[in-house]
mmCIF file of C-alpha atoms in Angstrom:
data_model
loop_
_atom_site.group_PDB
_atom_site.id
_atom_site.type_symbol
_atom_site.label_atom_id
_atom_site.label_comp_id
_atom_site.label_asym_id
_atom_site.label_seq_id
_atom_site.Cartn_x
_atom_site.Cartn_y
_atom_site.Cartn_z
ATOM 1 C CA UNK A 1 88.127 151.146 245.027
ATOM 2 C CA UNK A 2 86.010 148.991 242.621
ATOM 3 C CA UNK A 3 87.977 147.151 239.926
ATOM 4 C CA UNK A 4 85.608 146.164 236.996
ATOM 5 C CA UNK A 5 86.486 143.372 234.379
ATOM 6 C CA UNK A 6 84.391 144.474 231.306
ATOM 7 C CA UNK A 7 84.024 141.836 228.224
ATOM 8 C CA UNK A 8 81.833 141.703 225.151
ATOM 9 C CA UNK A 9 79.476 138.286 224.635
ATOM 10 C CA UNK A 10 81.419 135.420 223.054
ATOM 11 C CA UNK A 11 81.039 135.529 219.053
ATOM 12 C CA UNK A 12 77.180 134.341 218.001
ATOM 13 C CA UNK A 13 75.973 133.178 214.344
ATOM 14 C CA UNK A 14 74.939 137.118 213.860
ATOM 15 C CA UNK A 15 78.327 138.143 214.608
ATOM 16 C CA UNK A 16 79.995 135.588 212.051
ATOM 17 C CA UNK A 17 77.023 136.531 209.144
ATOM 18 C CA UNK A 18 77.709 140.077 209.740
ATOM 19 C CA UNK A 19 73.998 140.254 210.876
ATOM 20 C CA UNK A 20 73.321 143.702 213.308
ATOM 21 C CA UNK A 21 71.956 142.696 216.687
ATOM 22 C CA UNK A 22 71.494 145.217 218.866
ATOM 23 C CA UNK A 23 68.082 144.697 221.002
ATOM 24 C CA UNK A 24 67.783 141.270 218.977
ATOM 25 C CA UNK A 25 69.454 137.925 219.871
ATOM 26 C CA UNK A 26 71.097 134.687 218.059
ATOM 27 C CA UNK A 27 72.903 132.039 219.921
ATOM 28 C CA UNK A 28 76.417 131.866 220.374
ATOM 29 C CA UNK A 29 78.577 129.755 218.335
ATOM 30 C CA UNK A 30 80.712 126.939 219.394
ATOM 31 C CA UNK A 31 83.732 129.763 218.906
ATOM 32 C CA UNK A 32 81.862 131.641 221.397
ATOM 33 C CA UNK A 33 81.403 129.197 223.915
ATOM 34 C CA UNK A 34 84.801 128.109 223.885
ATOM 35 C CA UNK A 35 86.271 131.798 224.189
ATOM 36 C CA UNK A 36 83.700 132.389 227.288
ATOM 37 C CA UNK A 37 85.862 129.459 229.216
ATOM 38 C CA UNK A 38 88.717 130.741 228.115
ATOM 39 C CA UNK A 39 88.092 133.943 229.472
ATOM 40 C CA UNK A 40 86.470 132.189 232.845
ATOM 41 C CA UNK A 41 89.692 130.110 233.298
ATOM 42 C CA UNK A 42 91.750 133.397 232.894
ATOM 43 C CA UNK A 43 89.707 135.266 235.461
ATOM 44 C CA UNK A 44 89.751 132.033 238.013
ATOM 45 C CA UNK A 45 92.177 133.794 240.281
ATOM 46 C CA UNK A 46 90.541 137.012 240.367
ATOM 47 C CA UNK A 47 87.482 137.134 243.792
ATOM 48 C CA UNK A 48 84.619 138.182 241.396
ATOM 49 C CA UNK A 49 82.408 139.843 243.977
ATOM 50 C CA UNK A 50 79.318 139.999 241.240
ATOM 51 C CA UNK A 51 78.642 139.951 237.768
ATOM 52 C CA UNK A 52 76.372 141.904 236.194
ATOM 53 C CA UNK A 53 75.012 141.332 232.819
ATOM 54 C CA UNK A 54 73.066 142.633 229.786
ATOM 55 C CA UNK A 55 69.770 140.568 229.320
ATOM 56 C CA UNK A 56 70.227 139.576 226.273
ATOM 57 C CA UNK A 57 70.533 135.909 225.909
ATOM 58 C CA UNK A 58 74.272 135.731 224.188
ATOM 59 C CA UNK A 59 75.177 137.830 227.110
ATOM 60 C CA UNK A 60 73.851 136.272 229.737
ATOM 61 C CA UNK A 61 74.386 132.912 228.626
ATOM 62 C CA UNK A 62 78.573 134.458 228.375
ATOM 63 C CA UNK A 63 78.006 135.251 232.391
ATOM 64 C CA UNK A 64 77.196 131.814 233.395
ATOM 65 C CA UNK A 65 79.912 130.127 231.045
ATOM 66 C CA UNK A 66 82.835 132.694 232.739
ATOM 67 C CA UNK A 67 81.668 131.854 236.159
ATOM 68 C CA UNK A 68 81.649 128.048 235.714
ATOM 69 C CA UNK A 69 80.985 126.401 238.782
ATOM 70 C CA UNK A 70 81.959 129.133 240.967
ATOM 71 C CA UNK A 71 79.528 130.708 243.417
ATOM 72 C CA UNK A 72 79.374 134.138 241.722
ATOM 73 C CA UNK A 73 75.557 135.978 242.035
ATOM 74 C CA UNK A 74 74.103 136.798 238.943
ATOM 75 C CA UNK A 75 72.660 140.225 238.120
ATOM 76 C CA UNK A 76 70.647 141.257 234.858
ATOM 77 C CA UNK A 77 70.918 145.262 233.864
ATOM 78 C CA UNK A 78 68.643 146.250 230.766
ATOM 79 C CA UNK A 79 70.903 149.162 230.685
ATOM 80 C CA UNK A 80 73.969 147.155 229.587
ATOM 81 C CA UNK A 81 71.977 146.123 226.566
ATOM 82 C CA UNK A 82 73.631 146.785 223.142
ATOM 83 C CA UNK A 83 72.802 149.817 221.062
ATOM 84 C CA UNK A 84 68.872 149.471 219.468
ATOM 85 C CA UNK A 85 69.427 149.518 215.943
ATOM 86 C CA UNK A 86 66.025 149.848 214.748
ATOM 87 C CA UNK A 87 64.970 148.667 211.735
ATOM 88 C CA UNK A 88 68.825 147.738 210.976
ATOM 89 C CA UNK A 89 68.871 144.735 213.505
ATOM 90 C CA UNK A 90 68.675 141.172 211.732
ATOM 91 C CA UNK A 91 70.230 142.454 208.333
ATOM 92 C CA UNK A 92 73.933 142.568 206.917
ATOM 93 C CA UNK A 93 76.394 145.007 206.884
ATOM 94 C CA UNK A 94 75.849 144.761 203.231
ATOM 95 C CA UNK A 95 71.828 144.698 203.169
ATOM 96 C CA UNK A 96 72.164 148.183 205.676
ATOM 97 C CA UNK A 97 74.290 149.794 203.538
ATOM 98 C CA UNK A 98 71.736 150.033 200.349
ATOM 99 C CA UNK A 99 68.929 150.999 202.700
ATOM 100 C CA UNK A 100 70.575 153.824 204.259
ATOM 101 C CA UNK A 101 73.923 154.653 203.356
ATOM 102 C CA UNK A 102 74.394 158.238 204.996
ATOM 103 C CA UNK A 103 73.271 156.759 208.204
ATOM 104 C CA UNK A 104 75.461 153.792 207.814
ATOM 105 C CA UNK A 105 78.644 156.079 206.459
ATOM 106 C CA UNK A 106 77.738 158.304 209.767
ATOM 107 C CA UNK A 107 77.572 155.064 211.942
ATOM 108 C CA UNK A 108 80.973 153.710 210.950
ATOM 109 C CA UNK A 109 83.020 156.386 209.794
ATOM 110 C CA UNK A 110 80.966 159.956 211.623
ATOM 111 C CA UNK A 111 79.684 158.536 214.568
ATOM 112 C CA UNK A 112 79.091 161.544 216.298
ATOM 113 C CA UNK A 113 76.859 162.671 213.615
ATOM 114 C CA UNK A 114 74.818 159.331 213.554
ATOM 115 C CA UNK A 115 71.457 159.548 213.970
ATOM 116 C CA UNK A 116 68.635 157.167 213.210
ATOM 117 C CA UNK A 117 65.409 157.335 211.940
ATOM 118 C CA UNK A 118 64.398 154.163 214.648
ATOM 119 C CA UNK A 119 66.456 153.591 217.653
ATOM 120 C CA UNK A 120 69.166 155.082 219.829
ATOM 121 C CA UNK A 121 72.145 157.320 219.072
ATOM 122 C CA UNK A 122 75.948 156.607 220.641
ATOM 123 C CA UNK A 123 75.061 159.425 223.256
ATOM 124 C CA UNK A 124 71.879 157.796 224.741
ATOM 125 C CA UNK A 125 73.828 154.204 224.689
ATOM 126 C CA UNK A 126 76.480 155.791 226.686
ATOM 127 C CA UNK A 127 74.338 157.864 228.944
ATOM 128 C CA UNK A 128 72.240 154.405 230.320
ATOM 129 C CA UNK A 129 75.151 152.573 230.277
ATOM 130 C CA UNK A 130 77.329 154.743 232.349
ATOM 131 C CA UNK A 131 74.220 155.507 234.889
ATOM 132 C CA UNK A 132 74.315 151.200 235.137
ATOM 133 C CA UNK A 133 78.197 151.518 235.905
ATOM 134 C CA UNK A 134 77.415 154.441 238.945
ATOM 135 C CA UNK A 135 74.951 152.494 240.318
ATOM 136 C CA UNK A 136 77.439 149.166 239.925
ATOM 137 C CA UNK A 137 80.337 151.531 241.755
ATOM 138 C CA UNK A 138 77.782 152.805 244.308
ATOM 139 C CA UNK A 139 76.382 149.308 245.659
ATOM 140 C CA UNK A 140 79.820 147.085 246.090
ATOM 141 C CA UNK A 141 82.630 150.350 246.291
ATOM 142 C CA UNK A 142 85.340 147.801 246.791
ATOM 143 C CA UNK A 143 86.149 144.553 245.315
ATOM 144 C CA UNK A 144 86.207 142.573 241.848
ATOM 145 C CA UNK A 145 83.073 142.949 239.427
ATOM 146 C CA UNK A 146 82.638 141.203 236.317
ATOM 147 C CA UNK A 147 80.322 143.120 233.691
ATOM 148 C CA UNK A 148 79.342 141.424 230.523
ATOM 149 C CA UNK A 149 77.805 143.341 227.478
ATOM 150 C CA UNK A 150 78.267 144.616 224.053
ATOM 151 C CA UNK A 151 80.267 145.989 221.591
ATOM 152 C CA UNK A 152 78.959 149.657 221.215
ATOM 153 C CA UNK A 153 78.192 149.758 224.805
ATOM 154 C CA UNK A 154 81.924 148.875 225.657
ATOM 155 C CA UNK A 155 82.646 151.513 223.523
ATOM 156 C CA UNK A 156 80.949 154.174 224.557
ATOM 157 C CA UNK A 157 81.862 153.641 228.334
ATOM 158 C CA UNK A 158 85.589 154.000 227.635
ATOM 159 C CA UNK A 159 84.601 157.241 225.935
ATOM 160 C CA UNK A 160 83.571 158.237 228.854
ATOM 161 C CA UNK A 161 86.051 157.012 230.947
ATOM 162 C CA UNK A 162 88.315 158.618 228.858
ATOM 163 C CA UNK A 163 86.660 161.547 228.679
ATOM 164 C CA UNK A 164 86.682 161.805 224.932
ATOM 165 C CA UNK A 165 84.761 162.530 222.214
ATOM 166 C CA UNK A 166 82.538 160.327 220.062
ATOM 167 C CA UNK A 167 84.558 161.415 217.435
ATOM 168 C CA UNK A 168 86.748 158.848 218.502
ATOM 169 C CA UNK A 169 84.406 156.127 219.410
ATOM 170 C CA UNK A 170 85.904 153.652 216.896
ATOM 171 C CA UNK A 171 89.528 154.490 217.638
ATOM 172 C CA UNK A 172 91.650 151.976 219.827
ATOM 173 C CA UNK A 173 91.738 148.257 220.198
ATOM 174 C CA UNK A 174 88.305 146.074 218.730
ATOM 175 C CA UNK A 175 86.101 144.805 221.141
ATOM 176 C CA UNK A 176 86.672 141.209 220.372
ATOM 177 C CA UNK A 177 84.021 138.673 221.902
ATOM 178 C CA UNK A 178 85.193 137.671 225.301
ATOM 179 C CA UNK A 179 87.932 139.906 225.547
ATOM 180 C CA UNK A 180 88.969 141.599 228.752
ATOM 181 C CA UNK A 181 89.385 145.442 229.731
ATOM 182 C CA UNK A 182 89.936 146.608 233.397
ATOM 183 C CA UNK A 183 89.165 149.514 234.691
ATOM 184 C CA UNK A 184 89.902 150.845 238.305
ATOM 185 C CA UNK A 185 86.855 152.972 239.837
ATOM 186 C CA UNK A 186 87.759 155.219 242.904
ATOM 187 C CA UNK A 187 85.667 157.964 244.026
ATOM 188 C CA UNK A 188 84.270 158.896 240.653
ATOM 189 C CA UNK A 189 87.519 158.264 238.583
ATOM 190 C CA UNK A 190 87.715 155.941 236.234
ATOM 191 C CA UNK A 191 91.481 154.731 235.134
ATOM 192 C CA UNK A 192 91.593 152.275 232.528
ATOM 193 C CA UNK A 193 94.130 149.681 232.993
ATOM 194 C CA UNK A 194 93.612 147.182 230.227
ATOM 195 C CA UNK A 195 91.626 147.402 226.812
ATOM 196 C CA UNK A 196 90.255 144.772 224.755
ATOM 197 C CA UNK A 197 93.030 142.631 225.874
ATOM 198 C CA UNK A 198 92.981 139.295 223.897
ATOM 199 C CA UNK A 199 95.492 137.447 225.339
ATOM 200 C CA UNK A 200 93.805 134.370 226.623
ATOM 201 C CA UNK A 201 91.973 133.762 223.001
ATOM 202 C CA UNK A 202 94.301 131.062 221.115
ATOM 203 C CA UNK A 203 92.282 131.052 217.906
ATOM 204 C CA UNK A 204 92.607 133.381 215.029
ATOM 205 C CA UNK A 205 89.940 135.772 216.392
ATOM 206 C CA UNK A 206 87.415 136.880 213.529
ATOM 207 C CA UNK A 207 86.572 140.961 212.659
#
């Protein structure tokens, strides 16, 4: 059995401006840091085997705070990158939502009916990402693995895991930067143990 400890990048400027990301990158903030240590010192008594990571630089950089000065390997996946947004990435919540308000509507509220003129829909974020998790599963089959990625992918994996619709995709906890959820991986079932669990974050923790 594999246990994987799956967490979302520590907050970054974006994330506080209410900027979209996806395939593009802003530093983490000092919040961000912090919670990535927080998270590290909480996972100091688990045997991390491996940690695998988006390559996107807030996620990465997330990996190596977590690990500290243990003597984890490293491994990049361009599959755990975040959803691509398109022409959406680098502009607000607010900016989006006058350019294209069905999509946007469909994105937050109908996400199984989102669909975008430039980038990827839930289902293809979900499909790469899962395929990343099999071949995870597949290589170590036993032990502790730390993953580190993003929001919508984290997301769409426990969809899957769940098996449930995209419907759903926003229901259940947030997927608060640096938080924790565990999932147990045994012969091609996935059991979800803990999700978006917070518990190590002292600070009021922003939406």
């Amino acid at each position: 059995m594999v246990t994987l400890y799956l967490t979302r990048h520590g907050e970054t400027e974006w994330n506080v401006e209410k900027r979209m990301q996806g395939w593009q990158d802003s530093p983490l903030t000092e919040k961000g840091r912090q919670d990535a240590m927080r998270l590290g010192k909480r996972l100091e008594a688990v045997d991390l085997n491996a940690i695998y990571t988006s390559t996107s630089g807030r996620a990465l950089e997330t990996a190596q705070l977590i690990r500290g000065e243990r003597l984890i390997p490293i491994y990049t996946a361009e599959q755990l990158r975040e959803i691509h947004l398109g022409d959406w990435e680098g502009k607000t919540h607010e900016e989006i939502k006058e350019l294209d308000p069905i999509a946007f509507d469909h994105f937050w509220n109908h996400p199984h009916l989102y669909t975008p003129r430039r980038g990827e829909r839930f289902t293809d974020v979900q499909n790469r990402a899962f395929a990343a998790i099999e071949k995870i599963v597949k290589r170590h089959q036993e032990g502790n693995i730390l993953v580190v990625t993003h929001g919508v992918v984290l997301k769409t994996l426990l969809a899957r895991f769940k098996n449930a619709s995209l419907r759903e995709l926003w229901d259940g906890p947030y997927m608060h930067g640096a938080s924790i959820t565990i999932v147990r991986a045994d012969r091609g079932m996935f059991e979800v143990v803990a999700e978006g669990d917070v518990a190590h974050l002292k600070e009021v923790i922003r939406r």
